[in-house]
Short mmCIF file of C-alpha atoms in Angstrom, two decimals:
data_model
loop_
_atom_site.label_atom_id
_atom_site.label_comp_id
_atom_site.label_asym_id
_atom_site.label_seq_id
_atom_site.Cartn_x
_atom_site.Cartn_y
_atom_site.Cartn_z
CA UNK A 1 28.85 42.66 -18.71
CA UNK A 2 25.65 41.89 -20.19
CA UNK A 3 25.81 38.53 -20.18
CA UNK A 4 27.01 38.34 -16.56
CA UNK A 5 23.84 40.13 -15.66
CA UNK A 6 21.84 37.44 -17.79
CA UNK A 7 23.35 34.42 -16.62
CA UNK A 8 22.51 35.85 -12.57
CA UNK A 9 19.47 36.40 -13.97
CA UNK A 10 18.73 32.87 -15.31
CA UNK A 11 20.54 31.40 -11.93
CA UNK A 12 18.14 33.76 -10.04
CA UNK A 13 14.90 32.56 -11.65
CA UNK A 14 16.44 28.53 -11.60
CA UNK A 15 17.30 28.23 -8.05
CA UNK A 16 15.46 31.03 -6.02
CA UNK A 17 11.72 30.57 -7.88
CA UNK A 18 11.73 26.84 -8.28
CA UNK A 19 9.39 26.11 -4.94
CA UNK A 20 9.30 22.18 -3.75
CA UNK A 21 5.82 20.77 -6.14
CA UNK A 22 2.70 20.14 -3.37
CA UNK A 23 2.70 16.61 -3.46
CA UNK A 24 -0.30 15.03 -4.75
CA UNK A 25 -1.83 11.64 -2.85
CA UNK A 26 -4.23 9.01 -3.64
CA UNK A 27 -5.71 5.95 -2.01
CA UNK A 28 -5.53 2.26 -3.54
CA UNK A 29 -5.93 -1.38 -3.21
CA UNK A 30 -8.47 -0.56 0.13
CA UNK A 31 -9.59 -4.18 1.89
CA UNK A 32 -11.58 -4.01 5.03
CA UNK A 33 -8.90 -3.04 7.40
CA UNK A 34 -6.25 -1.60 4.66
CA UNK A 35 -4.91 0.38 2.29
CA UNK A 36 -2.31 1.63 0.31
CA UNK A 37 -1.58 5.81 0.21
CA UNK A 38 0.67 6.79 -2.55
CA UNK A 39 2.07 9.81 -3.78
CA UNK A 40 3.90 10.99 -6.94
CA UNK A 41 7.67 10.82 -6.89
CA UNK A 42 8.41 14.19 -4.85
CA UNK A 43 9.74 17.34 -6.91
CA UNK A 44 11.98 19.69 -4.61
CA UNK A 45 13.88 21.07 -7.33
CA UNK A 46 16.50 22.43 -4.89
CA UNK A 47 15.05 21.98 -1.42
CA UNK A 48 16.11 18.80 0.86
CA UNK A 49 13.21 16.99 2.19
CA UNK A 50 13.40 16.98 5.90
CA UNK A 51 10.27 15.24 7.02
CA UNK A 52 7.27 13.73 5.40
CA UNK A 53 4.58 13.09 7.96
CA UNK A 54 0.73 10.95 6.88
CA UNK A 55 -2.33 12.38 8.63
CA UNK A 56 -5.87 10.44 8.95
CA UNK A 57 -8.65 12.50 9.77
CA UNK A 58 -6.48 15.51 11.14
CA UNK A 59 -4.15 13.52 13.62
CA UNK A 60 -0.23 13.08 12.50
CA UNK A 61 0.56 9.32 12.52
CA UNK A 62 3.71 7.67 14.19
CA UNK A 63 4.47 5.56 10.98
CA UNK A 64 8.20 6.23 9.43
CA UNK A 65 7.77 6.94 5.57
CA UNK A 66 11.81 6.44 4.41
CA UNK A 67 12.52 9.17 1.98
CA UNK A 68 13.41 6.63 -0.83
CA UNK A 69 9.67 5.52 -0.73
CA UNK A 70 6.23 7.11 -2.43
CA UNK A 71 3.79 4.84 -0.53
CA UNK A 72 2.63 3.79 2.93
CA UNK A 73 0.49 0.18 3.79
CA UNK A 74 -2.07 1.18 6.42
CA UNK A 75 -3.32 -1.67 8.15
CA UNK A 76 -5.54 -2.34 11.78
CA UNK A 77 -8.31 0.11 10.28
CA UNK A 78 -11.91 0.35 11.30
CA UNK A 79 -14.09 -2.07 8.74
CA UNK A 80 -16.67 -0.01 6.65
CA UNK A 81 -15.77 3.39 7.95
CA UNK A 82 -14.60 6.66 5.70
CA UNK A 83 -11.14 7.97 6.94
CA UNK A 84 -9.46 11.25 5.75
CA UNK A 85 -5.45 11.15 4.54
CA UNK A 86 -3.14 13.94 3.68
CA UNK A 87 0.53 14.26 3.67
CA UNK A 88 2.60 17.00 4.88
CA UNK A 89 6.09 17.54 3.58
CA UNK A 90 8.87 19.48 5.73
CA UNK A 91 12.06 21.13 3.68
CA UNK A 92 14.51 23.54 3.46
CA UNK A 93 12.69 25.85 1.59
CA UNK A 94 9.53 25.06 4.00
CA UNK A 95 6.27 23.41 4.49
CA UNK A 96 4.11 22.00 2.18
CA UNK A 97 0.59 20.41 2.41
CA UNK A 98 -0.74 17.50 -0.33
CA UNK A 99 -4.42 17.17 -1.34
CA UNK A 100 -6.76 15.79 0.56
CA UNK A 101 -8.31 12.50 0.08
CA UNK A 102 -11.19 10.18 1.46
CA UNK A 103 -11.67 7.01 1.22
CA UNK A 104 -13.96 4.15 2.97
CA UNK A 105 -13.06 0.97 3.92
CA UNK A 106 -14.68 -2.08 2.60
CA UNK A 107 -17.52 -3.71 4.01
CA UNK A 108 -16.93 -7.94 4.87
CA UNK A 109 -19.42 -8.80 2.35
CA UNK A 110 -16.96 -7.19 -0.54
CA UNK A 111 -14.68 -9.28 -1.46
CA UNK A 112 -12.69 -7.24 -4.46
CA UNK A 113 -10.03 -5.94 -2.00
CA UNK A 114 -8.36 -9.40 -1.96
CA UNK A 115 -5.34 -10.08 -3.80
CA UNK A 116 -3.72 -13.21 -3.02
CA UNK A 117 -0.49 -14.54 -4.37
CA UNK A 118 0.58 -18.45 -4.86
CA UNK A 119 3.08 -20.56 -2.73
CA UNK A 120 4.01 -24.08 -2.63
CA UNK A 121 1.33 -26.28 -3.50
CA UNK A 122 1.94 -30.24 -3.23
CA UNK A 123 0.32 -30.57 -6.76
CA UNK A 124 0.21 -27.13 -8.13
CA UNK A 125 -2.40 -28.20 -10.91
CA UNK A 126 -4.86 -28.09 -11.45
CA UNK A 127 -5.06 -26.69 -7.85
CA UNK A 128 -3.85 -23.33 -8.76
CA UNK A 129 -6.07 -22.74 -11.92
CA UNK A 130 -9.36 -23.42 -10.21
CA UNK A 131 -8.34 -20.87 -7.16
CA UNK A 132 -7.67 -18.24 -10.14
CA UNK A 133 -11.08 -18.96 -11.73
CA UNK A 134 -12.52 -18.65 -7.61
CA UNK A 135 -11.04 -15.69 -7.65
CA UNK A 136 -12.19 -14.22 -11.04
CA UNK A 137 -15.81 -14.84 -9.83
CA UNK A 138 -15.54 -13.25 -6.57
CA UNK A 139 -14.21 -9.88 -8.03
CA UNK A 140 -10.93 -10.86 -6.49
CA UNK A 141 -7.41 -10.98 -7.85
CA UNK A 142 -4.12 -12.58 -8.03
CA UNK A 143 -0.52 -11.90 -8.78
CA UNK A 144 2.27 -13.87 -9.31
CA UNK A 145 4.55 -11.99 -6.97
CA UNK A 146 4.21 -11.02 -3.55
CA UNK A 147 4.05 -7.39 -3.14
CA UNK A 148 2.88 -4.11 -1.04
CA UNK A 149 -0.68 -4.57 -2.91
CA UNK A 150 -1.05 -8.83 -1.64
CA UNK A 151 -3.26 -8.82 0.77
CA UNK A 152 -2.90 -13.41 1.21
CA UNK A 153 -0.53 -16.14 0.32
CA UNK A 154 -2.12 -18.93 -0.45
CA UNK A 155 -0.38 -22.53 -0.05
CA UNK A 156 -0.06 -25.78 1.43
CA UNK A 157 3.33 -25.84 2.30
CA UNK A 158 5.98 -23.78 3.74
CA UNK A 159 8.63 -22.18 1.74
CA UNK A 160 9.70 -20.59 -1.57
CA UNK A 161 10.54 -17.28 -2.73
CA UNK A 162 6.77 -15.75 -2.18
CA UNK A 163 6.63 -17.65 1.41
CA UNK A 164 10.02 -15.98 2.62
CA UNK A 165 8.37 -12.28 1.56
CA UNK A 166 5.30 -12.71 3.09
CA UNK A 167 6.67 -13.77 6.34
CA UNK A 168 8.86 -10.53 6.01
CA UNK A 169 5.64 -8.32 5.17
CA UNK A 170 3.61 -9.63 7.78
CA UNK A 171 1.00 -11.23 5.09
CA UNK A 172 -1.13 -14.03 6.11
CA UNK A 173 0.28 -17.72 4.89
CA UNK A 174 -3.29 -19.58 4.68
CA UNK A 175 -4.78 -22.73 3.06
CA UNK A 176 -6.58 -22.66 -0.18
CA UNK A 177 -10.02 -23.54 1.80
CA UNK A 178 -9.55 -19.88 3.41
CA UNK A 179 -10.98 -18.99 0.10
CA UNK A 180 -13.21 -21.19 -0.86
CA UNK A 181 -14.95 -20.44 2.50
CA UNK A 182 -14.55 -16.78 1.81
CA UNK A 183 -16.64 -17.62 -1.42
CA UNK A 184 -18.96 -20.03 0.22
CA UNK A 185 -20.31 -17.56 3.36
CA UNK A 186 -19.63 -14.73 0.56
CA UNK A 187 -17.64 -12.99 3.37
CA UNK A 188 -14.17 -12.25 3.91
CA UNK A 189 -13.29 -15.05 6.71
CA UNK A 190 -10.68 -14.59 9.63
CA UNK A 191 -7.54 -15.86 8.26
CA UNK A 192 -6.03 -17.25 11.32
CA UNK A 193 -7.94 -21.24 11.73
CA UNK A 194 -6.44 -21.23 7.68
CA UNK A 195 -2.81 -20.73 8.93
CA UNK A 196 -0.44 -23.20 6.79
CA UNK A 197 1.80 -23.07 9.94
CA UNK A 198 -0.15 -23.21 13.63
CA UNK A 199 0.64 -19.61 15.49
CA UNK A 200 1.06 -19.98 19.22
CA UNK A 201 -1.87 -18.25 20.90
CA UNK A 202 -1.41 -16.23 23.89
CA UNK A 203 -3.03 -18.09 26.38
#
C-alpha cells in the first residue's frame, strides 16, 4: 500500500507542480526598420499552449506567431526610435508573461544591421569577393543562405535557389551598386531604384 501512496505521490508532484516555464525573449539582428524577437523553445511540461500573443510598447500586435515557431521578423518600424517587446503566453494551466525587453532601432548612418546574401551574378568573380570585402569594411555581413536574419539579395540576374526565397520572404532583390552607394553616401540607401527586376509603381 505504501508504494501506491508513493507512486500518487510522485504523479502528484510530476504533473500537478510542473507550471508552464515564463518564456524568456530577446531582440536581434535590429536594421533601421527591423528586427528579429526570439524566444527559447517553450517549456509547458503538461499544459497545451493556446495562444502566444507579441506586445510593443504595451499594445498586443495582430501578427500570427505559429506554435511550431520561436521567433517573429518585425518590419515597417520607426528609424532610430526605442520600442518595448514582451510576449504573453495563453495555456491550459493559464497565463504567463515573458521578460521585458528594449531595444532601439538603428540610425541610417549605421550600416551593421545589413546582411545581404548572393544571387546570380553574370561573372560571379571576382564580383562577389570584392562585395564581401565592401561589406567587411562597412561593419556589414553576409551569408550564404537566405534566411529570417537577410535583410538584401544581392544580384544581377533573376533566379536560383536564394532568388526564389527571397521573393517568398518579401526581401529586396537589388543590384550590387545598392551597396556600393550605401558605402559611398555612408548611409543605408532606398533599395527600390536598385531593383534587379523593375516593380510597377502605383501611379
Amino acid at each position: 500500500m505504501k508504494e501506491f501512496w508513493e507512486l500518487q505521490k510522485t504523479i502528484l508532484q510530476k504533473f500537478a507542480t510542473e507550471e508552464p516555464e515564463v518564456p524568456v525573449v530577446r531582440v536581434k539582428n535590429i536594421t533601421q526598420t527591423s528586427l528579429i524577437l526570439e524566444w527559447d523553445p517553450l517549456s509547458l511540461h503538461t499544459a497545451k499552449l493556446r495562444s502566444l500573443d507579441i506586445y510593443k510598447n504595451g499594445t498586443k500586435l495582430a501578427q500570427h506567431v505559429p506554435n511550431d515557431t520561436n521567433f517573429i521578423k518585425l518590419s515597417g518600424l520607426d528609424v532610430d526610435h526605442e520600442f518595448e517587446f514582451h510576449v504573453v503566453i495563453k495555456t491550459t494551466a493559464g497565463e504567463y508573461k515573458s521578460n521585458k525587453v528594449t531595444a532601439r532601432t538603428h540610425k541610417m548612418d549605421n550600416l551593421t544591421g545589413i546582411r545581404v546574401a548572393f544571387g546570380l551574378f553574370e561573372e560571379p568573380e571576382p564580383a562577389i569577393t570584392e562585395l564581401k570585402d565592401l561589406l567587411a569594411k562597412m561593419g556589414a555581413s553576409w551569408s550564404d543562405e537566405v534566411s529570417v536574419e537577410t535583410t538584401h539579395l544581392l544580384a544581377q540576374l533573376p533566379g536560383g535557389s536564394n532568388y526564389d526565397r527571397a521573393v517568398q520572404h518579401s526581401i529586396p532583390i537589388v543590384k550590387p551598386e545598392w551597396l556600393i552607394q550605401c558605402d559611398r553616401n555612408k548611409k543605408i540607401q532606398p533599395a527600390l531604384p536598385y531593383y534587379i527586376v523593375s516593380v510597377p509603381s502605383n501611379e
